[in-house]
PDB file of C-alpha atoms in Angstrom:
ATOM      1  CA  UNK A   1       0.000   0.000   0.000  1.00 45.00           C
ATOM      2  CA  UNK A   2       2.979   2.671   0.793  1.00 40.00           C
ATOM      3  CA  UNK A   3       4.457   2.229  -2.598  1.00 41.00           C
ATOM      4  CA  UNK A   4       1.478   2.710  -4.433  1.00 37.00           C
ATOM      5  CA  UNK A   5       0.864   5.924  -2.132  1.00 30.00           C
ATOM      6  CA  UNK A   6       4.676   7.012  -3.074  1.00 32.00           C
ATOM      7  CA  UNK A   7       4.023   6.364  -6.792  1.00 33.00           C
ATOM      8  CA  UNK A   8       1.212   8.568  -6.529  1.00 34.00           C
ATOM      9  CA  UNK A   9       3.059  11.189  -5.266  1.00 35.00           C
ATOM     10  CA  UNK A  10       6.020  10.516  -7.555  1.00 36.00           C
ATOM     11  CA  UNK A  11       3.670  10.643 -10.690  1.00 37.00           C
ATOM     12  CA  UNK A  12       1.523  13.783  -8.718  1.00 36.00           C
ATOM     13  CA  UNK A  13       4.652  15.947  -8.102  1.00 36.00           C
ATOM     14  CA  UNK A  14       6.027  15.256 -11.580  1.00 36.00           C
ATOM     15  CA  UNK A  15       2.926  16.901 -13.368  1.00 38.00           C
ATOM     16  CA  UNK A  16       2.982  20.018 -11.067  1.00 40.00           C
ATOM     17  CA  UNK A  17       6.768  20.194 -11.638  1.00 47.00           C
ATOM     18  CA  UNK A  18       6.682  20.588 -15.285  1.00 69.00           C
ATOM     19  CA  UNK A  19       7.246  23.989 -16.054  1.00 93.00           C
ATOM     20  CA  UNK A  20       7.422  26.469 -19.429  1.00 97.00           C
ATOM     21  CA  UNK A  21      10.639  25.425 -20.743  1.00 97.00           C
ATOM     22  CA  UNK A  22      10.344  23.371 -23.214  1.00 97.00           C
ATOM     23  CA  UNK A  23       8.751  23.024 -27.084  1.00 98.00           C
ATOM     24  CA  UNK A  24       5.806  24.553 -27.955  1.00 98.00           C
ATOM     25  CA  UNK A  25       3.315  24.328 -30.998  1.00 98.00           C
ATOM     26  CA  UNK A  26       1.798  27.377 -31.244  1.00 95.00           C
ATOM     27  CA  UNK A  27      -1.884  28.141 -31.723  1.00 89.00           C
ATOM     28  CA  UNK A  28      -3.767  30.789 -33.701  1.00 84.00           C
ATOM     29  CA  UNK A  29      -6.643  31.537 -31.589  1.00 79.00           C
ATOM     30  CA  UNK A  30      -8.556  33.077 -34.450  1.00 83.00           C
ATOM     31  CA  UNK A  31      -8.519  30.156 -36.855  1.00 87.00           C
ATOM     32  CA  UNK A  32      -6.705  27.121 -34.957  1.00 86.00           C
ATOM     33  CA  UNK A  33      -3.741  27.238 -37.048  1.00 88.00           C
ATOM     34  CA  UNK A  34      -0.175  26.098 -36.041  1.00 93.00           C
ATOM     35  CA  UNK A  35       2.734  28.041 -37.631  1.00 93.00           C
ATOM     36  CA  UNK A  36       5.886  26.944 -35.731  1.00 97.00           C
ATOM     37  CA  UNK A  37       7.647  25.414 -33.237  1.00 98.00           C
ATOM     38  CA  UNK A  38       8.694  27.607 -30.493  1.00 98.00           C
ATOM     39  CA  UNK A  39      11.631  26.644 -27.958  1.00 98.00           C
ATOM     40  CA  UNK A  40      11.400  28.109 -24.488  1.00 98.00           C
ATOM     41  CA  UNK A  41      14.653  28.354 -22.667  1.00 98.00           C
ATOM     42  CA  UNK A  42      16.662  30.030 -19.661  1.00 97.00           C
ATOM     43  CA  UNK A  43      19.524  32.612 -20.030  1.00 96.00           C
ATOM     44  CA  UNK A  44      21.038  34.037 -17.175  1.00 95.00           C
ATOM     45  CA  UNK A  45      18.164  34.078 -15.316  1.00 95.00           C
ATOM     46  CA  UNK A  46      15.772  35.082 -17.528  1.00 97.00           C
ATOM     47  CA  UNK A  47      13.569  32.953 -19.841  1.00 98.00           C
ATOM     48  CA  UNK A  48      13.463  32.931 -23.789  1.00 98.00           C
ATOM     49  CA  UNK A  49      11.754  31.504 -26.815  1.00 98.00           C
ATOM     50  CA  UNK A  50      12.866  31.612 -30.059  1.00 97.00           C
ATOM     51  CA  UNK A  51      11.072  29.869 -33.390  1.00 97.00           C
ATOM     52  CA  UNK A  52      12.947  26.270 -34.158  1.00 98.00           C
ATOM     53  CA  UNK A  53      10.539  25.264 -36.525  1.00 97.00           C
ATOM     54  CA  UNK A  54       8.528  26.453 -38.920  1.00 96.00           C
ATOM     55  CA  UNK A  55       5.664  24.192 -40.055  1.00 96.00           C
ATOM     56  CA  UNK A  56       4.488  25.065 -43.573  1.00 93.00           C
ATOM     57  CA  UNK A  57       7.275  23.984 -45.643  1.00 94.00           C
ATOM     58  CA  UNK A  58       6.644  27.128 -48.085  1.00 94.00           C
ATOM     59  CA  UNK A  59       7.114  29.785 -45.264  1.00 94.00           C
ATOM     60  CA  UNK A  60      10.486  27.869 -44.398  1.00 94.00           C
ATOM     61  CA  UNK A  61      12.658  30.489 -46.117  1.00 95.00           C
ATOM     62  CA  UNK A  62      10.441  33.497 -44.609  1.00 95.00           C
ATOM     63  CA  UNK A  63      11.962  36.968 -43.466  1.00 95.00           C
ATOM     64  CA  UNK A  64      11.083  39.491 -40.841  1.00 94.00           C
ATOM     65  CA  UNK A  65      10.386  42.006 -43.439  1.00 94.00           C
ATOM     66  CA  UNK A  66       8.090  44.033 -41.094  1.00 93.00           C
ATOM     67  CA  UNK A  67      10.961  44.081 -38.043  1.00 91.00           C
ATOM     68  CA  UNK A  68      12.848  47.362 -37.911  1.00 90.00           C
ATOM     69  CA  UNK A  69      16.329  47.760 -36.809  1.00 89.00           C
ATOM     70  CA  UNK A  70      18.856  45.074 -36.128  1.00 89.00           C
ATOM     71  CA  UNK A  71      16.080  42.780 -36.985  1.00 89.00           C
ATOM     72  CA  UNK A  72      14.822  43.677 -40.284  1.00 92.00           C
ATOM     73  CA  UNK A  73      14.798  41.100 -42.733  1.00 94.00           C
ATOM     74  CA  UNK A  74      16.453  38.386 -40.456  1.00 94.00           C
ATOM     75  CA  UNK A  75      14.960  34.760 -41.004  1.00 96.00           C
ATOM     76  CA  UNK A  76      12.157  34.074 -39.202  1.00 96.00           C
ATOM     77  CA  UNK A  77      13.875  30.501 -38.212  1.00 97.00           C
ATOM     78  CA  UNK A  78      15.843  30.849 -35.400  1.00 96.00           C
ATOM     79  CA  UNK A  79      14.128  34.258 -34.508  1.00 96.00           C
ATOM     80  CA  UNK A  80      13.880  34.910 -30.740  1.00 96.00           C
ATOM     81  CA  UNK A  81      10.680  36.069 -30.143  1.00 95.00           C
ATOM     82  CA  UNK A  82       9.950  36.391 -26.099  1.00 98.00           C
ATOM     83  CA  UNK A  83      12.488  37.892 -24.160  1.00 97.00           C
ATOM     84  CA  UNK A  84      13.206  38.521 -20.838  1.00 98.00           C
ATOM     85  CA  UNK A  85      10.395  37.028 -19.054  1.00 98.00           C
ATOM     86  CA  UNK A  86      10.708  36.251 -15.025  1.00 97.00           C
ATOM     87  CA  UNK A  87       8.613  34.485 -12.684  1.00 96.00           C
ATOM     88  CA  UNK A  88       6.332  35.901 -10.611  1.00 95.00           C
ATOM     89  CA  UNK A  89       4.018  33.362  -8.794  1.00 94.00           C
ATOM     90  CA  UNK A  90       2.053  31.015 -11.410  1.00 94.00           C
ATOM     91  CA  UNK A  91       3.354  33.731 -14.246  1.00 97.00           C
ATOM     92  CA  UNK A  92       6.216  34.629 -16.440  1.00 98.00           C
ATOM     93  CA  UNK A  93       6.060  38.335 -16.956  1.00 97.00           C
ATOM     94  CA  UNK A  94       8.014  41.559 -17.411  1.00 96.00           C
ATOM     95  CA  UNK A  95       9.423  40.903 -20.681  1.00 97.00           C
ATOM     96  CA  UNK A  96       7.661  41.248 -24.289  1.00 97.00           C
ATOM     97  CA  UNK A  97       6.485  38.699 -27.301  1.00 97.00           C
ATOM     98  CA  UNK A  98       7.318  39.903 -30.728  1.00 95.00           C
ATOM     99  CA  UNK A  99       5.050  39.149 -33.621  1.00 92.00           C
ATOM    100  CA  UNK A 100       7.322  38.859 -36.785  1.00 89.00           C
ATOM    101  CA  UNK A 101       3.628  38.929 -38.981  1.00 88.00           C
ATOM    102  CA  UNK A 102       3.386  42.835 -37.927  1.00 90.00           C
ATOM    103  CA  UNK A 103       6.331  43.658 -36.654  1.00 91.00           C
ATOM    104  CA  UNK A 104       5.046  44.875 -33.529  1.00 93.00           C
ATOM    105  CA  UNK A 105       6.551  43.905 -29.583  1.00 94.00           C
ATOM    106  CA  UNK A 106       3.898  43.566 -27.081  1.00 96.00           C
ATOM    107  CA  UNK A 107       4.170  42.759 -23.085  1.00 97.00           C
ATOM    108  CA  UNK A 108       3.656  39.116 -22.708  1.00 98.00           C
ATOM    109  CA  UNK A 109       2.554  36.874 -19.665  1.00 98.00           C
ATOM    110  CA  UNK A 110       2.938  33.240 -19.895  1.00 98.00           C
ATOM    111  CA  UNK A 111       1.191  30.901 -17.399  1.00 98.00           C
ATOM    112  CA  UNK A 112       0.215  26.888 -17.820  1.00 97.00           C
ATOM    113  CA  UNK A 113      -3.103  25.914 -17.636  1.00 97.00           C
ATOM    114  CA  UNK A 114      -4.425  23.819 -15.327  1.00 96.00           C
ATOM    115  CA  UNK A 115      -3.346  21.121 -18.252  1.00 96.00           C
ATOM    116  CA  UNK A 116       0.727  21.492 -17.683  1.00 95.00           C
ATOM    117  CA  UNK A 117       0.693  20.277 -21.192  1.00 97.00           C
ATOM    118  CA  UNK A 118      -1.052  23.749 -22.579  1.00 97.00           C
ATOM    119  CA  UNK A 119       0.536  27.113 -22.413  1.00 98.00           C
ATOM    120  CA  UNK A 120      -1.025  30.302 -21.918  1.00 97.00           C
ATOM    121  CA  UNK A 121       0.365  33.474 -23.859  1.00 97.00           C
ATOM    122  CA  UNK A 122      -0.684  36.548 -23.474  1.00 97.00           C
ATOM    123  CA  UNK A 123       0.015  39.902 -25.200  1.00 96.00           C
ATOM    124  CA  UNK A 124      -0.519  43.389 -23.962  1.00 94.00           C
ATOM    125  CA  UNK A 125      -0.584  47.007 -25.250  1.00 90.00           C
ATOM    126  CA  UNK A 126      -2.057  48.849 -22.531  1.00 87.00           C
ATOM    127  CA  UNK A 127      -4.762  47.014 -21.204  1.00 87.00           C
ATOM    128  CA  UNK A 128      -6.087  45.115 -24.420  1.00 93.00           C
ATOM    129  CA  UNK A 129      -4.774  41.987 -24.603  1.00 93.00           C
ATOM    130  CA  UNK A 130      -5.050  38.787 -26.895  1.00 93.00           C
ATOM    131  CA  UNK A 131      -4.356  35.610 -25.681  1.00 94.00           C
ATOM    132  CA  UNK A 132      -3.228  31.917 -27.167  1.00 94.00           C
ATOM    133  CA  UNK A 133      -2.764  28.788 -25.614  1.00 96.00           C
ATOM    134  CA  UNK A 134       0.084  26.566 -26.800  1.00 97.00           C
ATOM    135  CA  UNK A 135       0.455  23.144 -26.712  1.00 97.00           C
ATOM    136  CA  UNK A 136       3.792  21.256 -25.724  1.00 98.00           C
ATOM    137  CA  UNK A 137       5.718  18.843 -28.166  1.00 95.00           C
ATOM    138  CA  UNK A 138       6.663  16.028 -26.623  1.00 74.00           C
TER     139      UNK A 138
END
């Protein structure tokens, strides 16, 4: 009976342990689509995601022709998209999300679902928001 009880809580503590990092499919919430693969990481304290994968093969070779600066007309592969996010309770806020379709940064809060598996991410410009909901590659 006590190892089933300490499986339990093996298998229990390993679901509330998962966390953001990882691969993520992303979601349009407007139509359902999924454009890329996006990698969430840590660096130096801080956490990351950058596009790994791009799912339509014809948008493989795409270009941040909307980005401005340093950015502008840098492959969308390999772009790094959310920067400089921290944890704050159940969130990851205080950094931004970049959308390389309009070339616009946004505030961004990420937060898992009560599913560990699904990914909340949120975008803010003043107090509008849009939100999507990822979904973790395994």
């Amino acid at each position: 009976m006590s190892r089933i009880l300490l499986v339990f809580f093996l298998f229990s503590f390993s679901g509330f342990s998962q966390g953001v990092l990882g691969k993520w499919k992303t979601v349009n919430a407007k139509d359902g689509e999924s454009k890329c693969i996006v990698e969430i990481y840590e660096k130096e304290g801080k956490v990351f995601g950058k596009i790994i994968e791009i799912l339509n093969p014809e948008d493989k070779n795409a270009i941040c022709t909307k980005c401005t600066g340093e950015d502008k007309d840098k492959p969308i592969l390999g772009f790094e998209l959310i920067k400089n996010m921290t944890k704050s309770g159940k969130y990851y806020k205080n950094g931004t999300i970049f959308d390389p379709e309009n070339g616009k940064e946004y505030k961004c809060r990420l937060a898992l679902t009560e599913d560990p598996n699904v990914l909340q991410v949120r975008g803010y410009i003043s107090f509008l928001y849009a939100t999507q909901y990822w979904v973790r590659e395994s």
